[in-house]
JSON list of C-alpha atoms in Angstrom, two decimals:
[
{"chain": "A", "resi": 46, "resn": "UNK", "atom": "CA", "xyz": [-1.23, 49.83, 2.22]},
{"chain": "A", "resi": 47, "resn": "UNK", "atom": "CA", "xyz": [-0.05, 48.13, -0.94]},
{"chain": "A", "resi": 48, "resn": "UNK", "atom": "CA", "xyz": [0.33, 49.10, -4.56]},
{"chain": "A", "resi": 49, "resn": "UNK", "atom": "CA", "xyz": [-0.60, 46.26, -6.86]},
{"chain": "A", "resi": 50, "resn": "UNK", "atom": "CA", "xyz": [0.09, 46.31, -10.57]},
{"chain": "A", "resi": 51, "resn": "UNK", "atom": "CA", "xyz": [-1.59, 43.92, -12.92]},
{"chain": "A", "resi": 52, "resn": "UNK", "atom": "CA", "xyz": [-0.65, 43.33, -16.52]},
{"chain": "A", "resi": 53, "resn": "UNK", "atom": "CA", "xyz": [-2.28, 43.36, -18.95]},
{"chain": "A", "resi": 54, "resn": "UNK", "atom": "CA", "xyz": [-5.15, 45.61, -17.92]},
{"chain": "A", "resi": 55, "resn": "UNK", "atom": "CA", "xyz": [-7.27, 44.11, -20.67]},
{"chain": "A", "resi": 56, "resn": "UNK", "atom": "CA", "xyz": [-7.00, 41.71, -23.58]},
{"chain": "A", "resi": 57, "resn": "UNK", "atom": "CA", "xyz": [-9.06, 40.13, -26.30]},
{"chain": "A", "resi": 58, "resn": "UNK", "atom": "CA", "xyz": [-8.04, 36.54, -27.00]},
{"chain": "A", "resi": 59, "resn": "UNK", "atom": "CA", "xyz": [-8.97, 33.80, -29.38]},
{"chain": "A", "resi": 60, "resn": "UNK", "atom": "CA", "xyz": [-10.61, 30.70, -28.00]},
{"chain": "A", "resi": 61, "resn": "UNK", "atom": "CA", "xyz": [-8.22, 27.82, -27.45]},
{"chain": "A", "resi": 62, "resn": "UNK", "atom": "CA", "xyz": [-5.30, 30.09, -26.58]},
{"chain": "A", "resi": 63, "resn": "UNK", "atom": "CA", "xyz": [-3.85, 30.91, -23.15]},
{"chain": "A", "resi": 64, "resn": "UNK", "atom": "CA", "xyz": [-3.21, 34.19, -21.39]},
{"chain": "A", "resi": 65, "resn": "UNK", "atom": "CA", "xyz": [-0.84, 34.82, -18.50]},
{"chain": "A", "resi": 66, "resn": "UNK", "atom": "CA", "xyz": [-1.69, 37.65, -16.12]},
{"chain": "A", "resi": 67, "resn": "UNK", "atom": "CA", "xyz": [1.00, 39.17, -13.97]},
{"chain": "A", "resi": 68, "resn": "UNK", "atom": "CA", "xyz": [0.62, 40.65, -10.50]},
{"chain": "A", "resi": 69, "resn": "UNK", "atom": "CA", "xyz": [3.40, 42.75, -8.97]},
{"chain": "A", "resi": 70, "resn": "UNK", "atom": "CA", "xyz": [3.25, 44.11, -5.42]},
{"chain": "A", "resi": 71, "resn": "UNK", "atom": "CA", "xyz": [5.40, 46.95, -4.13]},
{"chain": "A", "resi": 72, "resn": "UNK", "atom": "CA", "xyz": [6.28, 45.13, -0.90]},
{"chain": "A", "resi": 73, "resn": "UNK", "atom": "CA", "xyz": [6.76, 41.60, 0.31]},
{"chain": "A", "resi": 74, "resn": "UNK", "atom": "CA", "xyz": [3.56, 39.90, 1.30]},
{"chain": "A", "resi": 75, "resn": "UNK", "atom": "CA", "xyz": [2.79, 36.42, 2.51]},
{"chain": "A", "resi": 76, "resn": "UNK", "atom": "CA", "xyz": [-0.82, 36.09, 1.43]},
{"chain": "A", "resi": 77, "resn": "UNK", "atom": "CA", "xyz": [-1.71, 36.54, -2.22]},
{"chain": "A", "resi": 78, "resn": "UNK", "atom": "CA", "xyz": [-4.89, 35.46, -3.97]},
{"chain": "A", "resi": 79, "resn": "UNK", "atom": "CA", "xyz": [-6.55, 35.38, -7.37]},
{"chain": "A", "resi": 80, "resn": "UNK", "atom": "CA", "xyz": [-10.23, 36.16, -7.96]},
{"chain": "A", "resi": 81, "resn": "UNK", "atom": "CA", "xyz": [-12.54, 36.05, -10.93]},
{"chain": "A", "resi": 82, "resn": "UNK", "atom": "CA", "xyz": [-15.47, 38.37, -11.54]},
{"chain": "A", "resi": 83, "resn": "UNK", "atom": "CA", "xyz": [-17.78, 37.26, -14.30]},
{"chain": "A", "resi": 84, "resn": "UNK", "atom": "CA", "xyz": [-19.94, 39.90, -16.00]},
{"chain": "A", "resi": 85, "resn": "UNK", "atom": "CA", "xyz": [-22.52, 41.30, -13.62]},
{"chain": "A", "resi": 86, "resn": "UNK", "atom": "CA", "xyz": [-21.45, 38.97, -10.84]},
{"chain": "A", "resi": 87, "resn": "UNK", "atom": "CA", "xyz": [-19.60, 39.17, -7.55]},
{"chain": "A", "resi": 88, "resn": "UNK", "atom": "CA", "xyz": [-16.01, 38.13, -7.00]},
{"chain": "A", "resi": 89, "resn": "UNK", "atom": "CA", "xyz": [-15.16, 34.44, -6.73]},
{"chain": "A", "resi": 90, "resn": "UNK", "atom": "CA", "xyz": [-11.96, 33.21, -5.16]},
{"chain": "A", "resi": 91, "resn": "UNK", "atom": "CA", "xyz": [-9.95, 31.06, -7.56]},
{"chain": "A", "resi": 92, "resn": "UNK", "atom": "CA", "xyz": [-6.92, 30.13, -5.49]},
{"chain": "A", "resi": 93, "resn": "UNK", "atom": "CA", "xyz": [-4.33, 31.06, -2.93]},
{"chain": "A", "resi": 94, "resn": "UNK", "atom": "CA", "xyz": [-0.92, 31.65, -4.49]},
{"chain": "A", "resi": 95, "resn": "UNK", "atom": "CA", "xyz": [1.62, 30.04, -2.18]},
{"chain": "A", "resi": 96, "resn": "UNK", "atom": "CA", "xyz": [5.24, 31.10, -2.38]},
{"chain": "A", "resi": 97, "resn": "UNK", "atom": "CA", "xyz": [7.48, 28.12, -3.05]},
{"chain": "A", "resi": 98, "resn": "UNK", "atom": "CA", "xyz": [4.71, 25.56, -3.32]},
{"chain": "A", "resi": 99, "resn": "UNK", "atom": "CA", "xyz": [1.68, 24.67, -5.38]},
{"chain": "A", "resi": 100, "resn": "UNK", "atom": "CA", "xyz": [-1.31, 26.97, -5.24]},
{"chain": "A", "resi": 101, "resn": "UNK", "atom": "CA", "xyz": [-4.37, 26.02, -3.19]},
{"chain": "A", "resi": 102, "resn": "UNK", "atom": "CA", "xyz": [-7.45, 25.95, -5.42]},
{"chain": "A", "resi": 103, "resn": "UNK", "atom": "CA", "xyz": [-11.05, 26.55, -4.42]},
{"chain": "A", "resi": 104, "resn": "UNK", "atom": "CA", "xyz": [-13.79, 24.14, -5.36]},
{"chain": "A", "resi": 105, "resn": "UNK", "atom": "CA", "xyz": [-14.54, 24.34, -9.06]},
{"chain": "A", "resi": 106, "resn": "UNK", "atom": "CA", "xyz": [-11.08, 25.52, -10.09]},
{"chain": "A", "resi": 107, "resn": "UNK", "atom": "CA", "xyz": [-8.23, 23.26, -11.17]},
{"chain": "A", "resi": 108, "resn": "UNK", "atom": "CA", "xyz": [-4.54, 23.69, -11.80]},
{"chain": "A", "resi": 109, "resn": "UNK", "atom": "CA", "xyz": [-4.70, 22.53, -15.40]},
{"chain": "A", "resi": 110, "resn": "UNK", "atom": "CA", "xyz": [-7.08, 25.33, -16.28]},
{"chain": "A", "resi": 111, "resn": "UNK", "atom": "CA", "xyz": [-5.64, 28.06, -14.01]},
{"chain": "A", "resi": 112, "resn": "UNK", "atom": "CA", "xyz": [-1.96, 27.36, -13.36]},
{"chain": "A", "resi": 113, "resn": "UNK", "atom": "CA", "xyz": [-0.45, 29.81, -10.88]},
{"chain": "A", "resi": 114, "resn": "UNK", "atom": "CA", "xyz": [3.14, 30.68, -10.16]},
{"chain": "A", "resi": 115, "resn": "UNK", "atom": "CA", "xyz": [4.51, 32.47, -7.09]},
{"chain": "A", "resi": 116, "resn": "UNK", "atom": "CA", "xyz": [8.27, 32.64, -7.42]},
{"chain": "A", "resi": 117, "resn": "UNK", "atom": "CA", "xyz": [8.76, 35.21, -4.64]},
{"chain": "A", "resi": 118, "resn": "UNK", "atom": "CA", "xyz": [6.90, 37.34, -2.12]},
{"chain": "A", "resi": 119, "resn": "UNK", "atom": "CA", "xyz": [6.17, 40.21, -4.50]},
{"chain": "A", "resi": 120, "resn": "UNK", "atom": "CA", "xyz": [5.08, 38.52, -7.72]},
{"chain": "A", "resi": 121, "resn": "UNK", "atom": "CA", "xyz": [2.57, 36.01, -9.03]},
{"chain": "A", "resi": 122, "resn": "UNK", "atom": "CA", "xyz": [1.09, 34.95, -12.34]},
{"chain": "A", "resi": 123, "resn": "UNK", "atom": "CA", "xyz": [-2.24, 33.40, -13.25]},
{"chain": "A", "resi": 124, "resn": "UNK", "atom": "CA", "xyz": [-2.64, 31.64, -16.58]},
{"chain": "A", "resi": 125, "resn": "UNK", "atom": "CA", "xyz": [-6.04, 31.08, -18.12]},
{"chain": "A", "resi": 126, "resn": "UNK", "atom": "CA", "xyz": [-5.53, 28.04, -20.33]},
{"chain": "A", "resi": 127, "resn": "UNK", "atom": "CA", "xyz": [-7.36, 26.80, -23.38]},
{"chain": "A", "resi": 128, "resn": "UNK", "atom": "CA", "xyz": [-9.76, 29.73, -23.17]},
{"chain": "A", "resi": 129, "resn": "UNK", "atom": "CA", "xyz": [-13.40, 29.67, -24.13]},
{"chain": "A", "resi": 130, "resn": "UNK", "atom": "CA", "xyz": [-15.92, 32.53, -24.21]},
{"chain": "A", "resi": 131, "resn": "UNK", "atom": "CA", "xyz": [-17.08, 31.46, -20.71]},
{"chain": "A", "resi": 132, "resn": "UNK", "atom": "CA", "xyz": [-13.70, 32.57, -19.39]},
{"chain": "A", "resi": 133, "resn": "UNK", "atom": "CA", "xyz": [-14.50, 36.17, -20.29]},
{"chain": "A", "resi": 134, "resn": "UNK", "atom": "CA", "xyz": [-14.22, 37.88, -16.91]},
{"chain": "A", "resi": 135, "resn": "UNK", "atom": "CA", "xyz": [-12.24, 40.32, -14.86]},
{"chain": "A", "resi": 136, "resn": "UNK", "atom": "CA", "xyz": [-9.38, 38.60, -13.05]},
{"chain": "A", "resi": 137, "resn": "UNK", "atom": "CA", "xyz": [-8.12, 40.30, -9.91]},
{"chain": "A", "resi": 138, "resn": "UNK", "atom": "CA", "xyz": [-5.03, 39.81, -7.82]},
{"chain": "A", "resi": 139, "resn": "UNK", "atom": "CA", "xyz": [-5.27, 40.48, -4.09]},
{"chain": "A", "resi": 140, "resn": "UNK", "atom": "CA", "xyz": [-2.85, 40.65, -1.20]},
{"chain": "A", "resi": 141, "resn": "UNK", "atom": "CA", "xyz": [-3.71, 40.51, 2.48]},
{"chain": "A", "resi": 142, "resn": "UNK", "atom": "CA", "xyz": [-1.80, 42.05, 5.35]},
{"chain": "A", "resi": 143, "resn": "UNK", "atom": "CA", "xyz": [-2.51, 40.81, 8.82]},
{"chain": "A", "resi": 144, "resn": "UNK", "atom": "CA", "xyz": [-2.15, 43.39, 11.53]},
{"chain": "A", "resi": 145, "resn": "UNK", "atom": "CA", "xyz": [-2.80, 43.12, 15.22]},
{"chain": "A", "resi": 146, "resn": "UNK", "atom": "CA", "xyz": [-6.51, 43.73, 14.86]},
{"chain": "A", "resi": 147, "resn": "UNK", "atom": "CA", "xyz": [-7.28, 43.42, 11.19]},
{"chain": "A", "resi": 148, "resn": "UNK", "atom": "CA", "xyz": [-6.64, 41.48, 8.02]},
{"chain": "A", "resi": 149, "resn": "UNK", "atom": "CA", "xyz": [-7.01, 44.00, 5.26]},
{"chain": "A", "resi": 150, "resn": "UNK", "atom": "CA", "xyz": [-7.11, 43.00, 1.62]},
{"chain": "A", "resi": 151, "resn": "UNK", "atom": "CA", "xyz": [-5.85, 45.13, -1.23]},
{"chain": "A", "resi": 152, "resn": "UNK", "atom": "CA", "xyz": [-6.82, 44.50, -4.82]},
{"chain": "A", "resi": 153, "resn": "UNK", "atom": "CA", "xyz": [-5.29, 45.24, -8.17]},
{"chain": "A", "resi": 154, "resn": "UNK", "atom": "CA", "xyz": [-7.34, 47.02, -10.80]},
{"chain": "A", "resi": 155, "resn": "UNK", "atom": "CA", "xyz": [-7.99, 43.75, -12.55]},
{"chain": "A", "resi": 156, "resn": "UNK", "atom": "CA", "xyz": [-7.45, 42.28, -15.99]},
{"chain": "A", "resi": 157, "resn": "UNK", "atom": "CA", "xyz": [-10.49, 42.43, -18.23]},
{"chain": "A", "resi": 158, "resn": "UNK", "atom": "CA", "xyz": [-10.41, 39.38, -20.48]},
{"chain": "A", "resi": 159, "resn": "UNK", "atom": "CA", "xyz": [-12.65, 38.89, -23.47]},
{"chain": "A", "resi": 160, "resn": "UNK", "atom": "CA", "xyz": [-12.51, 35.58, -25.30]},
{"chain": "A", "resi": 161, "resn": "UNK", "atom": "CA", "xyz": [-13.84, 35.51, -28.85]},
{"chain": "B", "resi": 12, "resn": "UNK", "atom": "CA", "xyz": [-19.27, 30.05, 1.00]},
{"chain": "B", "resi": 13, "resn": "UNK", "atom": "CA", "xyz": [-20.67, 33.48, 1.70]},
{"chain": "B", "resi": 14, "resn": "UNK", "atom": "CA", "xyz": [-22.46, 33.60, 5.01]},
{"chain": "B", "resi": 15, "resn": "UNK", "atom": "CA", "xyz": [-24.05, 36.99, 4.60]},
{"chain": "B", "resi": 16, "resn": "UNK", "atom": "CA", "xyz": [-27.19, 38.28, 2.94]},
{"chain": "B", "resi": 17, "resn": "UNK", "atom": "CA", "xyz": [-27.76, 41.83, 1.77]},
{"chain": "B", "resi": 18, "resn": "UNK", "atom": "CA", "xyz": [-30.49, 43.61, -0.15]},
{"chain": "B", "resi": 19, "resn": "UNK", "atom": "CA", "xyz": [-29.57, 43.70, -3.84]},
{"chain": "B", "resi": 20, "resn": "UNK", "atom": "CA", "xyz": [-30.00, 47.44, -4.22]},
{"chain": "B", "resi": 21, "resn": "UNK", "atom": "CA", "xyz": [-30.62, 50.67, -2.33]},
{"chain": "B", "resi": 22, "resn": "UNK", "atom": "CA", "xyz": [-30.95, 54.33, -3.19]},
{"chain": "B", "resi": 23, "resn": "UNK", "atom": "CA", "xyz": [-29.92, 57.34, -1.22]},
{"chain": "B", "resi": 24, "resn": "UNK", "atom": "CA", "xyz": [-30.10, 61.09, -1.77]},
{"chain": "B", "resi": 25, "resn": "UNK", "atom": "CA", "xyz": [-26.84, 62.96, -1.83]},
{"chain": "B", "resi": 26, "resn": "UNK", "atom": "CA", "xyz": [-25.99, 64.43, 1.56]},
{"chain": "B", "resi": 27, "resn": "UNK", "atom": "CA", "xyz": [-28.23, 62.02, 3.43]},
{"chain": "B", "resi": 28, "resn": "UNK", "atom": "CA", "xyz": [-27.09, 59.06, 5.49]},
{"chain": "B", "resi": 29, "resn": "UNK", "atom": "CA", "xyz": [-26.94, 55.72, 3.73]},
{"chain": "B", "resi": 30, "resn": "UNK", "atom": "CA", "xyz": [-27.70, 52.77, 5.98]},
{"chain": "B", "resi": 31, "resn": "UNK", "atom": "CA", "xyz": [-26.76, 49.42, 4.46]},
{"chain": "B", "resi": 32, "resn": "UNK", "atom": "CA", "xyz": [-27.94, 46.32, 6.33]},
{"chain": "B", "resi": 33, "resn": "UNK", "atom": "CA", "xyz": [-26.32, 42.91, 6.40]},
{"chain": "B", "resi": 34, "resn": "UNK", "atom": "CA", "xyz": [-27.54, 39.66, 7.87]},
{"chain": "B", "resi": 35, "resn": "UNK", "atom": "CA", "xyz": [-24.78, 37.35, 9.10]},
{"chain": "B", "resi": 36, "resn": "UNK", "atom": "CA", "xyz": [-26.55, 35.07, 11.54]},
{"chain": "B", "resi": 37, "resn": "UNK", "atom": "CA", "xyz": [-24.30, 32.09, 10.66]},
{"chain": "B", "resi": 38, "resn": "UNK", "atom": "CA", "xyz": [-20.84, 33.59, 10.96]},
{"chain": "B", "resi": 39, "resn": "UNK", "atom": "CA", "xyz": [-18.68, 31.97, 13.58]},
{"chain": "B", "resi": 40, "resn": "UNK", "atom": "CA", "xyz": [-17.54, 33.56, 16.80]},
{"chain": "B", "resi": 41, "resn": "UNK", "atom": "CA", "xyz": [-14.02, 34.24, 15.54]},
{"chain": "B", "resi": 42, "resn": "UNK", "atom": "CA", "xyz": [-15.13, 35.93, 12.32]},
{"chain": "B", "resi": 43, "resn": "UNK", "atom": "CA", "xyz": [-15.03, 39.67, 12.07]},
{"chain": "B", "resi": 44, "resn": "UNK", "atom": "CA", "xyz": [-17.57, 41.57, 10.00]},
{"chain": "B", "resi": 45, "resn": "UNK", "atom": "CA", "xyz": [-15.78, 43.34, 7.16]},
{"chain": "B", "resi": 46, "resn": "UNK", "atom": "CA", "xyz": [-17.19, 45.77, 4.65]},
{"chain": "B", "resi": 47, "resn": "UNK", "atom": "CA", "xyz": [-15.70, 46.39, 1.23]},
{"chain": "B", "resi": 48, "resn": "UNK", "atom": "CA", "xyz": [-17.00, 48.36, -1.68]},
{"chain": "B", "resi": 49, "resn": "UNK", "atom": "CA", "xyz": [-16.39, 48.14, -5.39]},
{"chain": "B", "resi": 50, "resn": "UNK", "atom": "CA", "xyz": [-16.76, 51.20, -7.51]},
{"chain": "B", "resi": 51, "resn": "UNK", "atom": "CA", "xyz": [-17.45, 50.39, -11.14]},
{"chain": "B", "resi": 52, "resn": "UNK", "atom": "CA", "xyz": [-14.41, 49.03, -13.00]},
{"chain": "B", "resi": 53, "resn": "UNK", "atom": "CA", "xyz": [-12.18, 49.11, -9.94]},
{"chain": "B", "resi": 54, "resn": "UNK", "atom": "CA", "xyz": [-10.94, 46.52, -7.45]},
{"chain": "B", "resi": 55, "resn": "UNK", "atom": "CA", "xyz": [-12.74, 46.27, -4.10]},
{"chain": "B", "resi": 56, "resn": "UNK", "atom": "CA", "xyz": [-11.73, 48.73, -1.40]},
{"chain": "B", "resi": 57, "resn": "UNK", "atom": "CA", "xyz": [-11.71, 48.13, 2.34]},
{"chain": "B", "resi": 58, "resn": "UNK", "atom": "CA", "xyz": [-14.11, 50.31, 4.36]},
{"chain": "B", "resi": 59, "resn": "UNK", "atom": "CA", "xyz": [-14.33, 49.14, 7.94]},
{"chain": "B", "resi": 60, "resn": "UNK", "atom": "CA", "xyz": [-14.55, 46.06, 10.15]},
{"chain": "B", "resi": 61, "resn": "UNK", "atom": "CA", "xyz": [-15.60, 45.02, 13.63]},
{"chain": "B", "resi": 62, "resn": "UNK", "atom": "CA", "xyz": [-16.13, 42.03, 15.87]},
{"chain": "B", "resi": 63, "resn": "UNK", "atom": "CA", "xyz": [-18.82, 42.98, 18.34]},
{"chain": "B", "resi": 64, "resn": "UNK", "atom": "CA", "xyz": [-18.33, 46.62, 19.18]},
{"chain": "B", "resi": 65, "resn": "UNK", "atom": "CA", "xyz": [-19.48, 49.50, 17.04]},
{"chain": "B", "resi": 66, "resn": "UNK", "atom": "CA", "xyz": [-16.72, 51.06, 15.01]},
{"chain": "B", "resi": 67, "resn": "UNK", "atom": "CA", "xyz": [-16.17, 54.38, 13.27]},
{"chain": "B", "resi": 68, "resn": "UNK", "atom": "CA", "xyz": [-13.49, 55.63, 10.93]},
{"chain": "B", "resi": 69, "resn": "UNK", "atom": "CA", "xyz": [-13.14, 58.45, 8.44]},
{"chain": "B", "resi": 70, "resn": "UNK", "atom": "CA", "xyz": [-15.23, 56.63, 5.86]},
{"chain": "B", "resi": 71, "resn": "UNK", "atom": "CA", "xyz": [-18.10, 55.07, 7.76]},
{"chain": "B", "resi": 72, "resn": "UNK", "atom": "CA", "xyz": [-19.60, 53.71, 10.94]},
{"chain": "B", "resi": 73, "resn": "UNK", "atom": "CA", "xyz": [-20.39, 50.09, 11.64]},
{"chain": "B", "resi": 74, "resn": "UNK", "atom": "CA", "xyz": [-23.16, 49.08, 14.02]},
{"chain": "B", "resi": 75, "resn": "UNK", "atom": "CA", "xyz": [-23.18, 45.41, 15.04]},
{"chain": "B", "resi": 76, "resn": "UNK", "atom": "CA", "xyz": [-26.10, 43.98, 16.95]},
{"chain": "B", "resi": 77, "resn": "UNK", "atom": "CA", "xyz": [-25.39, 42.52, 20.36]},
{"chain": "B", "resi": 78, "resn": "UNK", "atom": "CA", "xyz": [-26.15, 39.00, 19.15]},
{"chain": "B", "resi": 79, "resn": "UNK", "atom": "CA", "xyz": [-23.84, 39.55, 16.12]},
{"chain": "B", "resi": 80, "resn": "UNK", "atom": "CA", "xyz": [-26.49, 38.30, 13.75]},
{"chain": "B", "resi": 81, "resn": "UNK", "atom": "CA", "xyz": [-26.63, 41.49, 11.75]},
{"chain": "B", "resi": 82, "resn": "UNK", "atom": "CA", "xyz": [-24.92, 44.79, 11.20]},
{"chain": "B", "resi": 83, "resn": "UNK", "atom": "CA", "xyz": [-25.44, 48.12, 9.47]},
{"chain": "B", "resi": 84, "resn": "UNK", "atom": "CA", "xyz": [-22.90, 50.14, 7.58]},
{"chain": "B", "resi": 85, "resn": "UNK", "atom": "CA", "xyz": [-23.57, 53.85, 7.81]},
{"chain": "B", "resi": 86, "resn": "UNK", "atom": "CA", "xyz": [-22.24, 56.41, 5.37]},
{"chain": "B", "resi": 87, "resn": "UNK", "atom": "CA", "xyz": [-23.17, 59.58, 7.26]},
{"chain": "B", "resi": 88, "resn": "UNK", "atom": "CA", "xyz": [-23.24, 61.99, 4.32]},
{"chain": "B", "resi": 89, "resn": "UNK", "atom": "CA", "xyz": [-23.43, 60.08, 1.07]},
{"chain": "B", "resi": 90, "resn": "UNK", "atom": "CA", "xyz": [-21.92, 61.62, -2.04]},
{"chain": "B", "resi": 91, "resn": "UNK", "atom": "CA", "xyz": [-22.22, 60.66, -5.69]},
{"chain": "B", "resi": 92, "resn": "UNK", "atom": "CA", "xyz": [-18.79, 59.04, -5.41]},
{"chain": "B", "resi": 93, "resn": "UNK", "atom": "CA", "xyz": [-20.20, 56.57, -2.90]},
{"chain": "B", "resi": 94, "resn": "UNK", "atom": "CA", "xyz": [-22.21, 54.90, -5.64]},
{"chain": "B", "resi": 95, "resn": "UNK", "atom": "CA", "xyz": [-20.81, 51.36, -5.61]},
{"chain": "B", "resi": 96, "resn": "UNK", "atom": "CA", "xyz": [-21.50, 47.75, -4.72]},
{"chain": "B", "resi": 97, "resn": "UNK", "atom": "CA", "xyz": [-21.05, 47.21, -0.99]},
{"chain": "B", "resi": 98, "resn": "UNK", "atom": "CA", "xyz": [-20.04, 43.81, 0.33]},
{"chain": "B", "resi": 99, "resn": "UNK", "atom": "CA", "xyz": [-20.42, 42.52, 3.87]},
{"chain": "B", "resi": 100, "resn": "UNK", "atom": "CA", "xyz": [-18.11, 39.57, 4.58]},
{"chain": "B", "resi": 101, "resn": "UNK", "atom": "CA", "xyz": [-17.28, 37.39, 7.58]},
{"chain": "B", "resi": 102, "resn": "UNK", "atom": "CA", "xyz": [-13.50, 37.16, 7.91]},
{"chain": "B", "resi": 103, "resn": "UNK", "atom": "CA", "xyz": [-11.53, 35.09, 10.42]},
{"chain": "B", "resi": 104, "resn": "UNK", "atom": "CA", "xyz": [-8.32, 36.52, 11.82]},
{"chain": "B", "resi": 105, "resn": "UNK", "atom": "CA", "xyz": [-6.74, 33.08, 12.13]},
{"chain": "B", "resi": 106, "resn": "UNK", "atom": "CA", "xyz": [-7.17, 29.57, 10.83]},
{"chain": "B", "resi": 107, "resn": "UNK", "atom": "CA", "xyz": [-6.80, 27.72, 7.56]},
{"chain": "B", "resi": 108, "resn": "UNK", "atom": "CA", "xyz": [-8.91, 30.17, 5.56]},
{"chain": "B", "resi": 109, "resn": "UNK", "atom": "CA", "xyz": [-7.03, 33.24, 6.74]},
{"chain": "B", "resi": 110, "resn": "UNK", "atom": "CA", "xyz": [-6.96, 35.90, 4.04]},
{"chain": "B", "resi": 111, "resn": "UNK", "atom": "CA", "xyz": [-9.55, 34.28, 1.81]},
{"chain": "B", "resi": 112, "resn": "UNK", "atom": "CA", "xyz": [-12.61, 36.40, 1.06]},
{"chain": "B", "resi": 113, "resn": "UNK", "atom": "CA", "xyz": [-15.90, 34.82, 0.05]},
{"chain": "B", "resi": 114, "resn": "UNK", "atom": "CA", "xyz": [-18.02, 37.54, -1.47]},
{"chain": "B", "resi": 115, "resn": "UNK", "atom": "CA", "xyz": [-21.79, 37.47, -1.58]},
{"chain": "B", "resi": 116, "resn": "UNK", "atom": "CA", "xyz": [-23.84, 39.44, -4.07]},
{"chain": "B", "resi": 117, "resn": "UNK", "atom": "CA", "xyz": [-23.55, 42.70, -2.18]},
{"chain": "B", "resi": 118, "resn": "UNK", "atom": "CA", "xyz": [-25.76, 45.77, -2.29]},
{"chain": "B", "resi": 119, "resn": "UNK", "atom": "CA", "xyz": [-25.68, 48.18, -5.21]},
{"chain": "B", "resi": 120, "resn": "UNK", "atom": "CA", "xyz": [-25.94, 51.61, -3.61]},
{"chain": "B", "resi": 121, "resn": "UNK", "atom": "CA", "xyz": [-26.94, 54.41, -5.93]},
{"chain": "B", "resi": 122, "resn": "UNK", "atom": "CA", "xyz": [-26.60, 57.94, -4.63]},
{"chain": "B", "resi": 123, "resn": "UNK", "atom": "CA", "xyz": [-28.68, 60.41, -6.57]},
{"chain": "B", "resi": 124, "resn": "UNK", "atom": "CA", "xyz": [-28.35, 64.20, -6.71]}
]
């Protein structure tokens, strides 16, 4: 299992500003991901946070809007840039461990972002 | 893209079995069927997974049809704490998309007293 800490747990931000969300894992992990959950919706994968290289973004998400850092195997940040009210969502960090017969994902509690 | 379809909502009486169906007729042969659930205001939680055999753990049972086109998650004795959104997802254990989860809309299960 994994313990994932996200900071902040929630924030209210002014439009046009940026917010950086931190994700700390209690053990080294190769695979780390960022998801977005808009109000009343399911989770959508934003990107894969790659250690030592640029993140891999899913269709519809770009680095300029969601820059990601992954300086080591236990930590990552997601920045939501130039925010607008449409960015109001829960942002979740996830790590995946691959065992012999499973690839289990663990999620942080999320960062609830409200843009006003 | 999500390759699974689930009913948007289901109800279940407390203490009864909850049977949640999932259609995954287009998942590939190397994709396992995983189930996660998300209790309100929390991150998703792993429940169970399988490839083609039925599986059981302390939380649930998973019944996969022989043709792998559908499956059913069974919570044998539902409690109020099982009220959550349940997601059925096809997950490969290798390949370029390893680790990435593509969630569908899931099923909102409501357990009532």
